[in-house]
Coordinates of C-alpha atoms and ligand atoms in Angstrom, one line a residue:
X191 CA -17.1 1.0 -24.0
X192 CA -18.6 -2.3 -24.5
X193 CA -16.3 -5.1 -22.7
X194 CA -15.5 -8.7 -22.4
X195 CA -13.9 -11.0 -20.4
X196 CA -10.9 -12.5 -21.7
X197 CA -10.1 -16.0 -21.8
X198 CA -7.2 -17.9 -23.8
X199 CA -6.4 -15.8 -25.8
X200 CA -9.8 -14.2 -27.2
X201 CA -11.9 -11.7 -26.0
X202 CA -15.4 -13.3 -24.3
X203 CA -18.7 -11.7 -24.6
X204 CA -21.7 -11.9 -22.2
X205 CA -24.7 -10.2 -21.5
X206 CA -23.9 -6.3 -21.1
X207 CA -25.9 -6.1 -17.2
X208 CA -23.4 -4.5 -15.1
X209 CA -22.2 -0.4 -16.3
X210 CA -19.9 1.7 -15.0
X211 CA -20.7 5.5 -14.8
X212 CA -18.0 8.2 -14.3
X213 CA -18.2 9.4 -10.2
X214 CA -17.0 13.1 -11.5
X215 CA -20.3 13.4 -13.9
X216 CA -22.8 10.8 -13.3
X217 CA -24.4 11.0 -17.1
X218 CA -21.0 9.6 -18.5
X219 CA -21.9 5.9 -18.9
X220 CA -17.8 4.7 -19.1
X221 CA -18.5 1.1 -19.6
X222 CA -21.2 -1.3 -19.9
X223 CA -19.7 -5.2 -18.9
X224 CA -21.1 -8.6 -18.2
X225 CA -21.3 -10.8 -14.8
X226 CA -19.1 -13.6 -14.4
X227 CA -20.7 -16.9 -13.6
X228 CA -19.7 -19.7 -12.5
X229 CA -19.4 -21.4 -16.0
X230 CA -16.9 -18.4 -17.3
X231 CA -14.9 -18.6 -14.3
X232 CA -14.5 -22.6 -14.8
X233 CA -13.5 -21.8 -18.6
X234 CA -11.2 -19.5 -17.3
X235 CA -9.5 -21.8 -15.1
X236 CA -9.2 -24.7 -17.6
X237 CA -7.6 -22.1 -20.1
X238 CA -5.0 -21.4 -17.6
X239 CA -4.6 -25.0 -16.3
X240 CA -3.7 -26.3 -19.9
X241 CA -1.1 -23.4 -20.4
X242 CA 0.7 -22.8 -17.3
X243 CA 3.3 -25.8 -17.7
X244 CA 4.1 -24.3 -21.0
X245 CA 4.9 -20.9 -19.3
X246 CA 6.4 -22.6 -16.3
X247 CA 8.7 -24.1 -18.5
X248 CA 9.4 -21.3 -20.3
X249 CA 13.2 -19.7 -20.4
X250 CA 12.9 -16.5 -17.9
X251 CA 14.1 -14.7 -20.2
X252 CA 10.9 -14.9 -22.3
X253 CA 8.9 -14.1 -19.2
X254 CA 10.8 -11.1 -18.9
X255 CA 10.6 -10.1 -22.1
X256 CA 7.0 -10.0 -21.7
X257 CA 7.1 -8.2 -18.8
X258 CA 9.4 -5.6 -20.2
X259 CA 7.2 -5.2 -23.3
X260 CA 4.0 -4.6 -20.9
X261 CA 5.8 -2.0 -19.1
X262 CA 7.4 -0.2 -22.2
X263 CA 3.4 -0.2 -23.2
X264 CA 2.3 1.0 -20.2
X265 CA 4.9 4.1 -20.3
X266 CA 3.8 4.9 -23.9
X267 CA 0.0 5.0 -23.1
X268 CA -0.1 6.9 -19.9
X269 CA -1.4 9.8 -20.6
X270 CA -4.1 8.1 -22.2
X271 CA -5.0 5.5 -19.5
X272 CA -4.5 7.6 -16.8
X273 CA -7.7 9.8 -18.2
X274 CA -9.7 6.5 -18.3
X275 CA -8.2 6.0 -14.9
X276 CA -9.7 9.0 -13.6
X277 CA -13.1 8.6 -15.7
X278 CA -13.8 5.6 -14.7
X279 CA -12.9 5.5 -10.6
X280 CA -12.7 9.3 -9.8
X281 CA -8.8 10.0 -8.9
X282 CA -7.3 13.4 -10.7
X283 CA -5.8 13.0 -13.4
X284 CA -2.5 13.5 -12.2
X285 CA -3.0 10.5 -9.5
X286 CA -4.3 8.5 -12.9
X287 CA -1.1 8.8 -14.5
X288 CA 0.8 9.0 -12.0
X289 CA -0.8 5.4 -10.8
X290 CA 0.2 4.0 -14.6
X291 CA 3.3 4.7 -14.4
X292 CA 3.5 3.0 -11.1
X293 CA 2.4 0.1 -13.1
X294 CA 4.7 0.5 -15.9
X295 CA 7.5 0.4 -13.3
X296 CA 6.3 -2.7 -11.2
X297 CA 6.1 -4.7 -14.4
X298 CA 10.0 -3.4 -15.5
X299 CA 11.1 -4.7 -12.0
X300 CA 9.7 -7.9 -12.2
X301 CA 11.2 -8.3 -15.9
X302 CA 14.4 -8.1 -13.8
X303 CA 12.8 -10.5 -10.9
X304 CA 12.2 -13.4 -12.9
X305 CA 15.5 -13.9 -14.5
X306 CA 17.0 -13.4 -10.7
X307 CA 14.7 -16.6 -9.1
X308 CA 17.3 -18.9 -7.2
X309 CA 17.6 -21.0 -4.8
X310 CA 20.2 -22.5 -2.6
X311 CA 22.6 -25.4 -1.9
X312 CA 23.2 -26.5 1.5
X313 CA 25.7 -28.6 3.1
X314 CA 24.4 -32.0 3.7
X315 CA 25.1 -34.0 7.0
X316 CA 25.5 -37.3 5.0
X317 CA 28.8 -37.6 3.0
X318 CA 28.2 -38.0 -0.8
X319 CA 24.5 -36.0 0.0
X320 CA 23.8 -33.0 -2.1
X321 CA 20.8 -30.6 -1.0
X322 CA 19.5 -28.0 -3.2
X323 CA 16.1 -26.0 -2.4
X324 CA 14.5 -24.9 -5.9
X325 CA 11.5 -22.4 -6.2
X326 CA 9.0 -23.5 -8.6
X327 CA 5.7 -21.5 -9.8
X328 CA 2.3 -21.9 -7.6
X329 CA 0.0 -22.9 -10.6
X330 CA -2.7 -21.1 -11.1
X331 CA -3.6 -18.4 -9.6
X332 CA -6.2 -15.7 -8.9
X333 CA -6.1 -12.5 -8.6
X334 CA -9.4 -10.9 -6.7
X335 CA -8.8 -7.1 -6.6
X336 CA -10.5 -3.5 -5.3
X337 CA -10.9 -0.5 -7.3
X338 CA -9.0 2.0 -5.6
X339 CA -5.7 1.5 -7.5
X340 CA -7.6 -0.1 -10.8
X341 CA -4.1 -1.1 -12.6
X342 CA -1.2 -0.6 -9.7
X343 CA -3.1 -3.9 -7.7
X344 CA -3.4 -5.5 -10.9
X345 CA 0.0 -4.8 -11.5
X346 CA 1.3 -5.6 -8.8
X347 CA -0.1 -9.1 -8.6
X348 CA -0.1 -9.8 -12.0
X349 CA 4.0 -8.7 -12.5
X350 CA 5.3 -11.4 -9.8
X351 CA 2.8 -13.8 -11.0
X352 CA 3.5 -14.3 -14.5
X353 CA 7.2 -13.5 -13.7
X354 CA 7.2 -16.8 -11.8
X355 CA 5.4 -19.1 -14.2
X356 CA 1.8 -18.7 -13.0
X357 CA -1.0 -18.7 -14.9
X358 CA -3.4 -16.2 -13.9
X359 CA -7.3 -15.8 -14.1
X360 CA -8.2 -12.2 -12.5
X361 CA -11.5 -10.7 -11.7
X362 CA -11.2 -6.8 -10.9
X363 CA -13.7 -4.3 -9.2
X364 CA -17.2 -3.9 -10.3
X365 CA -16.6 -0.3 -10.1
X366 CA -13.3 -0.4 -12.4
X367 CA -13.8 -2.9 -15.1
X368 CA -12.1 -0.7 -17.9
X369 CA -9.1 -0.4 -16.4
X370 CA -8.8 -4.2 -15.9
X371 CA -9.8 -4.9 -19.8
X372 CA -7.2 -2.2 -20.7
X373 CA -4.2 -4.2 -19.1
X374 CA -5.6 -7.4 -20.1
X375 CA -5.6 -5.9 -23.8
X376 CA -2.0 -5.0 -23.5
X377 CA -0.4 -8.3 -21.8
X378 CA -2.4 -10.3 -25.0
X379 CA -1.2 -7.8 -27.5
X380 CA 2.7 -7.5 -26.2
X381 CA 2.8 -11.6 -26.6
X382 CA 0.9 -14.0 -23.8
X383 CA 0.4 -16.8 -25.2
X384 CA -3.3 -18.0 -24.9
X385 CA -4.2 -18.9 -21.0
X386 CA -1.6 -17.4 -19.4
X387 CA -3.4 -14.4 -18.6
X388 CA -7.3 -14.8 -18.0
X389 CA -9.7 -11.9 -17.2
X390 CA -13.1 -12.7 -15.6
X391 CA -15.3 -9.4 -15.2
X392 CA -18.4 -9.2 -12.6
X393 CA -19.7 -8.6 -9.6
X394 CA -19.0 -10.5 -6.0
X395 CA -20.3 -14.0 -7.4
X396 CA -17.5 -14.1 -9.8
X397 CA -14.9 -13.4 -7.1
X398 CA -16.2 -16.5 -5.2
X399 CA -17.0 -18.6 -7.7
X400 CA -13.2 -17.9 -8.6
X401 CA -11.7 -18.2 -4.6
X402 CA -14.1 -21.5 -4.9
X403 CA -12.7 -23.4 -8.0
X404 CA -10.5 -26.3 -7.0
X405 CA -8.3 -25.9 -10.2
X406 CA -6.9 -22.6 -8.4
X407 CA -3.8 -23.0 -6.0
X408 CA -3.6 -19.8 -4.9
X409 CA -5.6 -16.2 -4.4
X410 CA -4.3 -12.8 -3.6
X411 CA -6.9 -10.7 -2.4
X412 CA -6.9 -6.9 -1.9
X413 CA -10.2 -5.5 -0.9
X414 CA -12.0 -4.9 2.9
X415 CA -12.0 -7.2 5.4
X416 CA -15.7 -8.5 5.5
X417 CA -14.6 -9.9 1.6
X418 CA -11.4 -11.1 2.7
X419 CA -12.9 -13.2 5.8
X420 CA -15.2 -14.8 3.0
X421 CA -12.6 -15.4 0.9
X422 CA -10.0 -17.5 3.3
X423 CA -12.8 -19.1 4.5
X424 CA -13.3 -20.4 1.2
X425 CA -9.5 -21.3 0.4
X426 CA -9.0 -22.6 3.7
X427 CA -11.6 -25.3 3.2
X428 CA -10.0 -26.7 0.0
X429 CA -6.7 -25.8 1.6
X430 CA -5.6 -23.3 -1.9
X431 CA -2.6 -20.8 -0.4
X432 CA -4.2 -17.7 0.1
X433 CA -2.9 -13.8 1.1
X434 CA -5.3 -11.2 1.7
X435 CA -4.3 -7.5 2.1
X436 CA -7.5 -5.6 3.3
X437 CA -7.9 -2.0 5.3
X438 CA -6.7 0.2 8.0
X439 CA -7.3 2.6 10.3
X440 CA -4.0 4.3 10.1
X441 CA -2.5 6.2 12.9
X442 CA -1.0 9.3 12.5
X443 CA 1.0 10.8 15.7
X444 CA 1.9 14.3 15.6
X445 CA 4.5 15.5 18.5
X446 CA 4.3 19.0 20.0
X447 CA 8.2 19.4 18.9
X448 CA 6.9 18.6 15.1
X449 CA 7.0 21.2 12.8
X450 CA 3.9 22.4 12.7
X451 CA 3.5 23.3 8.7
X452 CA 5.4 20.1 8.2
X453 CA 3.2 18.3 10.2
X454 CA -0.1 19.4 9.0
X455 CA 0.6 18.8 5.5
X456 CA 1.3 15.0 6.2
X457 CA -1.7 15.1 7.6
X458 CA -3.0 16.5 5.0
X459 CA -1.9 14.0 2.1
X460 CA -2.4 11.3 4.0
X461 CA -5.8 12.2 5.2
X462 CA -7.5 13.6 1.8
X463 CA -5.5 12.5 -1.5
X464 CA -6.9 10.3 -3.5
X465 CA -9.8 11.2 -1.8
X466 CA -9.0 9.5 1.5
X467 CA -9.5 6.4 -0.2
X468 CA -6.7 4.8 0.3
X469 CA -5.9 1.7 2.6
X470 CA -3.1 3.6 4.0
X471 CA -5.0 6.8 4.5
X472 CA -3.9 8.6 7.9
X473 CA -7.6 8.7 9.0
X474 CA -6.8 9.0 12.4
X475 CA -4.7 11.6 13.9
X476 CA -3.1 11.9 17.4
X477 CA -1.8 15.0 18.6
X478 CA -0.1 16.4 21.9
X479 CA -2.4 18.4 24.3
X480 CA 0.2 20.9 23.8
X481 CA 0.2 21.8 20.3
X482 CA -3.7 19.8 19.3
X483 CA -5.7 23.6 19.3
X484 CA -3.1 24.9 16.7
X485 CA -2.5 21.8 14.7
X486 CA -6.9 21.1 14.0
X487 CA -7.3 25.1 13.0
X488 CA -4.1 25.0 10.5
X489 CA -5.2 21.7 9.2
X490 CA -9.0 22.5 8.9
X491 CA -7.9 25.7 6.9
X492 CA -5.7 23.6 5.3
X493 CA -8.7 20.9 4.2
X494 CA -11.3 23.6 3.9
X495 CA -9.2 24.9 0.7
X496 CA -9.1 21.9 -1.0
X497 CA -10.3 22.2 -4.0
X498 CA -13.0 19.4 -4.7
X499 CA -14.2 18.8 -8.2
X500 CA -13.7 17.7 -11.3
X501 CA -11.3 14.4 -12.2
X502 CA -9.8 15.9 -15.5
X503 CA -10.2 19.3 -14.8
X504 CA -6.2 20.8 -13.8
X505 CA -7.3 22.4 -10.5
X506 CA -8.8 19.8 -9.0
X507 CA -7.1 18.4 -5.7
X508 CA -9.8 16.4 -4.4
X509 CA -12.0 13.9 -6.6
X510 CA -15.9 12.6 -6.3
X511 CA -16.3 9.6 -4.3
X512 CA -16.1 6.3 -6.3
X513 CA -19.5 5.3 -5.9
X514 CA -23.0 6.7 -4.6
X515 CA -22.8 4.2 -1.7
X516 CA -19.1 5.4 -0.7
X517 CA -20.6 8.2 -0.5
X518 CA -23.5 7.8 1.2
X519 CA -21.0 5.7 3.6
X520 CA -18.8 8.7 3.9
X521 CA -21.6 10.9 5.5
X522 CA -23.2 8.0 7.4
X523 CA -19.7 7.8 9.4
X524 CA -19.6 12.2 9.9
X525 CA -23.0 11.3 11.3
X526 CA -22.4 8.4 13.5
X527 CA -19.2 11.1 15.0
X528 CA -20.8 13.8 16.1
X529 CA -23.4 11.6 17.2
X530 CA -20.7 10.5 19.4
X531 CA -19.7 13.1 20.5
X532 CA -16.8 14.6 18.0
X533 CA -16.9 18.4 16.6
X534 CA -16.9 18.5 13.1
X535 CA -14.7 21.2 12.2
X536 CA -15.3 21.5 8.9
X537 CA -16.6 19.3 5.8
X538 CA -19.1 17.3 6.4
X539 CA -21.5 17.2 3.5
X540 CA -22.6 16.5 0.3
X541 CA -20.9 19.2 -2.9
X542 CA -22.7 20.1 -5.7
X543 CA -20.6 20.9 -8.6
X544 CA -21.4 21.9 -12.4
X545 CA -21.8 18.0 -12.9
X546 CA -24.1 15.9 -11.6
X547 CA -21.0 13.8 -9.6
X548 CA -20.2 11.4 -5.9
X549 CA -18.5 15.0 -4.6
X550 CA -17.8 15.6 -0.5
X551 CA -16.2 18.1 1.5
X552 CA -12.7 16.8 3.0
X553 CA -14.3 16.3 6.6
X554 CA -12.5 17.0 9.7
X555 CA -13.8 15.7 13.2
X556 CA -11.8 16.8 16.6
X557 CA -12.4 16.0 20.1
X558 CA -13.0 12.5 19.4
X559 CA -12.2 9.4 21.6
X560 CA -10.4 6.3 21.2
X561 CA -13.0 3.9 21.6
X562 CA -15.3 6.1 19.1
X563 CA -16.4 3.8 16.0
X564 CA -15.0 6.7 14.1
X565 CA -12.0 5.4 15.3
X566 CA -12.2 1.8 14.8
X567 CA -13.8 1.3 11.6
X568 CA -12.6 1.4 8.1
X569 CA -14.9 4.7 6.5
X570 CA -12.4 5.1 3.3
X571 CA -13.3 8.7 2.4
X572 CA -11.9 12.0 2.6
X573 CA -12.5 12.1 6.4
X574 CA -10.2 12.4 9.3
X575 CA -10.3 12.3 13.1
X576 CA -8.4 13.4 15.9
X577 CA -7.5 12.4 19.0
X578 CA -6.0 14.8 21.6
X579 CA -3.4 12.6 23.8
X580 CA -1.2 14.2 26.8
X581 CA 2.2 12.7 26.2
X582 CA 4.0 10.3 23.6
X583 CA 3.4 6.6 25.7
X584 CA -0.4 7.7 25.4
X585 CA -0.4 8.8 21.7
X586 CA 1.0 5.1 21.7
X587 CA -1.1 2.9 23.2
X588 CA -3.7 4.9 20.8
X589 CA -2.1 4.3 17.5
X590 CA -2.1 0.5 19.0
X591 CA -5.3 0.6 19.5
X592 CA -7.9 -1.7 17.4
X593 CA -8.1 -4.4 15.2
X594 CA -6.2 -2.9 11.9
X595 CA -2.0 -2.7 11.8
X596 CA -1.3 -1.5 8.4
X597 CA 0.5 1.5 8.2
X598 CA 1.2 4.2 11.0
X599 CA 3.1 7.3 11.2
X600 CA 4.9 9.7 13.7
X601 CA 5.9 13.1 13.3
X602 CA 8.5 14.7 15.1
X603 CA 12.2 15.5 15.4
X604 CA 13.2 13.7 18.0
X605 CA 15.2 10.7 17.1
X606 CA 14.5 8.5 20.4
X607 CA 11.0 9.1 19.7
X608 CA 10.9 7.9 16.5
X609 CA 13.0 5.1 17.1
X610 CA 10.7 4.0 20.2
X611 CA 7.4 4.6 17.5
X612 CA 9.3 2.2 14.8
X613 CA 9.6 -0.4 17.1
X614 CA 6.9 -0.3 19.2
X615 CA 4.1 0.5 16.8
X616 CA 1.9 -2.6 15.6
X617 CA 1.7 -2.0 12.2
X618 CA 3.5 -3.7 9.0
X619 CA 4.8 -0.1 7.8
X620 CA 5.8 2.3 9.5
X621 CA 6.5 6.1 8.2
X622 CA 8.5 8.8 10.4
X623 CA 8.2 12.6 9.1
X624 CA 6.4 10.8 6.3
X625 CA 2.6 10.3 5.3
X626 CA 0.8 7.1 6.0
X627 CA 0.6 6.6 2.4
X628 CA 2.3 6.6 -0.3
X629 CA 5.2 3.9 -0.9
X630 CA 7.7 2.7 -3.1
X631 CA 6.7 -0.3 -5.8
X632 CA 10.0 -2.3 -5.2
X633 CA 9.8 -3.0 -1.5
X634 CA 7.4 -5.5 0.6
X635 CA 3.8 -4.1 1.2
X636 CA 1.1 -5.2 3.8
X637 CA 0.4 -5.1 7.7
X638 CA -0.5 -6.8 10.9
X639 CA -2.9 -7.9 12.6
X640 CA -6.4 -7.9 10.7
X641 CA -5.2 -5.9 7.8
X642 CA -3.5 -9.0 6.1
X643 CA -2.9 -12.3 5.9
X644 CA -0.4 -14.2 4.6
X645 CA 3.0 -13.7 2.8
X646 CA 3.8 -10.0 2.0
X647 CA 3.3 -8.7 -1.4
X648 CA 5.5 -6.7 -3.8
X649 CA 9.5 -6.6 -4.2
X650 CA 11.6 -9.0 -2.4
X651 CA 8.9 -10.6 -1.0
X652 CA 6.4 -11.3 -3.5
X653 CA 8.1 -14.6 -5.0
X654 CA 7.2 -16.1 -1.3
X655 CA 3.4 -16.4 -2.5
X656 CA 3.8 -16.7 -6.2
X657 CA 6.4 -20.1 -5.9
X658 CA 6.6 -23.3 -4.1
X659 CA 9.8 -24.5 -2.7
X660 CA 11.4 -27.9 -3.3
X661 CA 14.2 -29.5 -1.4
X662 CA 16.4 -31.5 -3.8
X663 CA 18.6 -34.6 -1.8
X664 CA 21.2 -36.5 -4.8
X665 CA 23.7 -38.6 -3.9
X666 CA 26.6 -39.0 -6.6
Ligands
LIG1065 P1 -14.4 -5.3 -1.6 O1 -14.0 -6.2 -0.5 O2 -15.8 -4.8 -1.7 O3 -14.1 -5.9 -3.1 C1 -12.8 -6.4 -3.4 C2 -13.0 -7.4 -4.5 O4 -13.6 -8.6 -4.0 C3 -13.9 -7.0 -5.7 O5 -13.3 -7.4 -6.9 C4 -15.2 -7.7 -5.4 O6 -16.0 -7.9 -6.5 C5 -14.7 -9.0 -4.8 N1 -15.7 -9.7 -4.0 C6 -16.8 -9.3 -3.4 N2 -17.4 -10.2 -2.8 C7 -16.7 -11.3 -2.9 C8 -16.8 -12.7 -2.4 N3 -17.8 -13.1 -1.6 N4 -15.8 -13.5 -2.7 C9 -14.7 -13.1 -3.5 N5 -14.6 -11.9 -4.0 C10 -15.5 -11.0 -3.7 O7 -13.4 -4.0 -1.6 P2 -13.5 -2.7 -2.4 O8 -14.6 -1.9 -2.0 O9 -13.3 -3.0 -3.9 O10 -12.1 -2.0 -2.0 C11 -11.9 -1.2 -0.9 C12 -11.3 -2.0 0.3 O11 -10.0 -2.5 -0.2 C13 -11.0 -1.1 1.5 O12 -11.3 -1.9 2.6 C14 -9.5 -0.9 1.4 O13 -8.8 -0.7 2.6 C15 -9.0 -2.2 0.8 N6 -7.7 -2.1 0.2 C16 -6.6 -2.7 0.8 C17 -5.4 -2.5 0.2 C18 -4.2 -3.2 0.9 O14 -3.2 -3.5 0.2 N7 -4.2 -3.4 2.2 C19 -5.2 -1.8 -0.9 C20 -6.3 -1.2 -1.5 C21 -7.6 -1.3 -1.0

């Protein structure tokens, strides 16, 4: 595939230097795409500059309609763009598809959202006063995104953006440009007028030059932190509203009343689907003195079996690594563990398969500590730690440990426990007898702490970023 950036309304061609190879058999070239600079980003801007007040003023109802036709799209082609999905960034197939339809169903919700905008009338102090609050769109806005979830992030920026009346100029992952030019392709064809939805493709220059532009009000950001402190540095200094949702370093407490088989196979999805890479990933795991010896040998027998390979192929359960340097990031971190001290139970290295592919063995580290960078840092691979704790408050103060607060989980069957955890955790999601990941598409998304910044994103919450609010006064 050959792709362009798309800009008002016409697809954009530039100099083919950036390519995308498939991680499950490195001699698939997926895509070859150009690099964003500055002048394309500015073009892209002005295009959606000159067309947002038309879509602002638009009737909802023809934003929804939009949004209703994208997802009714979406549905019909996932079978077909969840196999590009899982060409081009290395998930199974099944997570591909299943991650369309995720899609598909964010943009049928927010058909629903922006017909439902309202605001509210107050009672005024002064006789005669009426006061109304109204929500109006942001502008424009961009959208700077990772390549984990190459069309659910889009998706779920893009939905409540144009849903609101924004105008949007987005500039995906380097690593998942195809996925990006897909949904762009289908937004144009189901009806956006010209400007209202922009793509910019490219590497990190284009997403600064975009966070940079002074005709942007507003970017959402998913990616890692070290990008997202670059990025509100940038939108702080012209003052543009930012939100940044960035990784974690997810707790997962496991009881010694837990069921044990229950318990290892949350550990188990959280830890190692999708690869581990996942911001919500349960990459480390607490566990009672009492049960810890049991739990690591079921769930290193557990991880052992996993079967890595192979994106399309049906047995699968595992996928490559998105990128040679993930890898190679993957290992470094098994390295720096047991160089400090943690036993690596199993995993650890480099697969070969059939194709030449980014494959690793889910890796599984015990016996490590707290402080342990293992334990602090963001690796974002199929490898997991654990931490043997003697009682609840300590599995506590563990799970509270470090700089991240995004999602955490406990598992156990006792309800004051759980209760205690839910309240008492610093994190912005919490998940009881549940993995760390994995969440619905119609409720609020994002953490604490220095895994995000700024107004939540997703269901109820996401019209907080994507409007402005005004306060009408009127006297008769
Ligand atoms: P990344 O930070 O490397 O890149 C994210 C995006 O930012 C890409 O589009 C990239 O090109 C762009 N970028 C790079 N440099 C930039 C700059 N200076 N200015 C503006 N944009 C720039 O992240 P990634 O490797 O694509 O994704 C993995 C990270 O994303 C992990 O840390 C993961 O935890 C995080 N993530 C978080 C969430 C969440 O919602 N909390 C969800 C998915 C992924």
């Amino acid at each position: 595939m050959q792709l362009d950036h798309f800009i008002n309304g016409a697809p954009v061609p530039g100099d083919l230097v950036l390519e995308r190879r498939n991680p499950s058999d490195t001699r698939e070239l997926v895509a070859r795409f150009p690099d964003a600079g500055a002048d394309v980003v500015d073009a892209a801007v002005v295009a959606a500059s000159a067309a947002q007040p038309a879509w602002a003023a638009a009737s909802p109802e023809v934003r929804a309609d939009l949004l209703e036709a994208i997802a009714t799209t979406l549905f019909a082609r996932s079978a077909a763009l969840g196999e590009l999905l899982a060409r081009e960034e290395g998930k199974t197939r099944a997570e591909g598809t299943g991650e369309v339809l995720r899609a598909a169903r964010i943009f049928r919700y927010f058909a629903g959202e922006a017909i439902r905008l309202h605001g509210r009338t107050l009672a005024s102090t002064r006789p005669g006063v009426e006061v109304r609050t109204h929500h109006e769109s942001l502008g424009v806005v961009g959208l700077i995104t990772p390549w984990n979830f190459p069309i659910a992030i889009p998706a779920w920026k893009a939905a409540p953006a144009l849903a609101f009346g924004n105008t949007v100029v987005m500039k995906p992952a380097e690593t998942a440009p195809a996925m990006a030019s897909a949904l762009a392709g289908i937004i144009a064809e189901c009806g956006a007028p010209a400007g209202v939805f922009n793509l910019v493709l490219g590497a990190g220059g284009a997403g600064a030059a975009l966070a940079a532009h002074s005709g942007v009000d507003g970017i959402s950001f998913t990616g890692s932190q070290a990008t997202g402190q670059k990025v509100v540095q940038s939108t702080a200094a012209r003052r543009a509203r930012v939100q940044l949702e960035m990784g974690g370093k997810n707790p997962l407490v496991v009881l010694a009343d837990a069921d044990l088989d229950r318990a290892v196979a949350i550990a188990l999805d959280g830890g190692f689907f999708q690869t581990g890479q996942r911001c919500t990933a349960s990459s480390r795991v607490i566990v009672e003195d009492a049960i810890h010896d049991e739990f690591v040998a079921r769930l290193a027998q557990r991880a052992c079996a996993l079967n890595v390979g192979h994106a399309l192929d049906p047995a699968t359960q595992v996928g490559p690594a998105n990128s040679e340097a993930q890898l190679a990031r993957n290992l470094d971190y098994v390295g720096i563990a047991t160089g400090e001290g943690g036993r690596l139970v199993c995993g650890g290295q480099r697969l070969e398969r059939e194709h030449p592919g980014w494959y690793m063995a889910p890796s599984l580290i015990a016996d490590t500590d707290p402080a342990m960078r293992i334990n602090c840092e963001e690796v974002f691979g199929p490898v997991v730690s654990t931490i043997r704790v003697h009682d609840y408050d300590a599995a506590l103060s563990v799970a509270n440990a470090g700089d991240f607060g995004l999602s955490a989980g406990i598992v156990t069957n006792q309800h004051d426990r759980a209760r205690h955890f839910r309240r008492n955790v610093r994190a912005g999601m919490v998940m009881v007898n549940l993995p760390t990941a994995g969440v619905d598409y119609h409720v609020p998304f994002g953490g604490v702490r220095g895994s995000s910044h700024g107004p939540r994103e997703q269901g109820f919450a996401a019209f907080e970023f994507y409007t402005t609010m005004k306060t009408v006064y009127e006297a008769g």
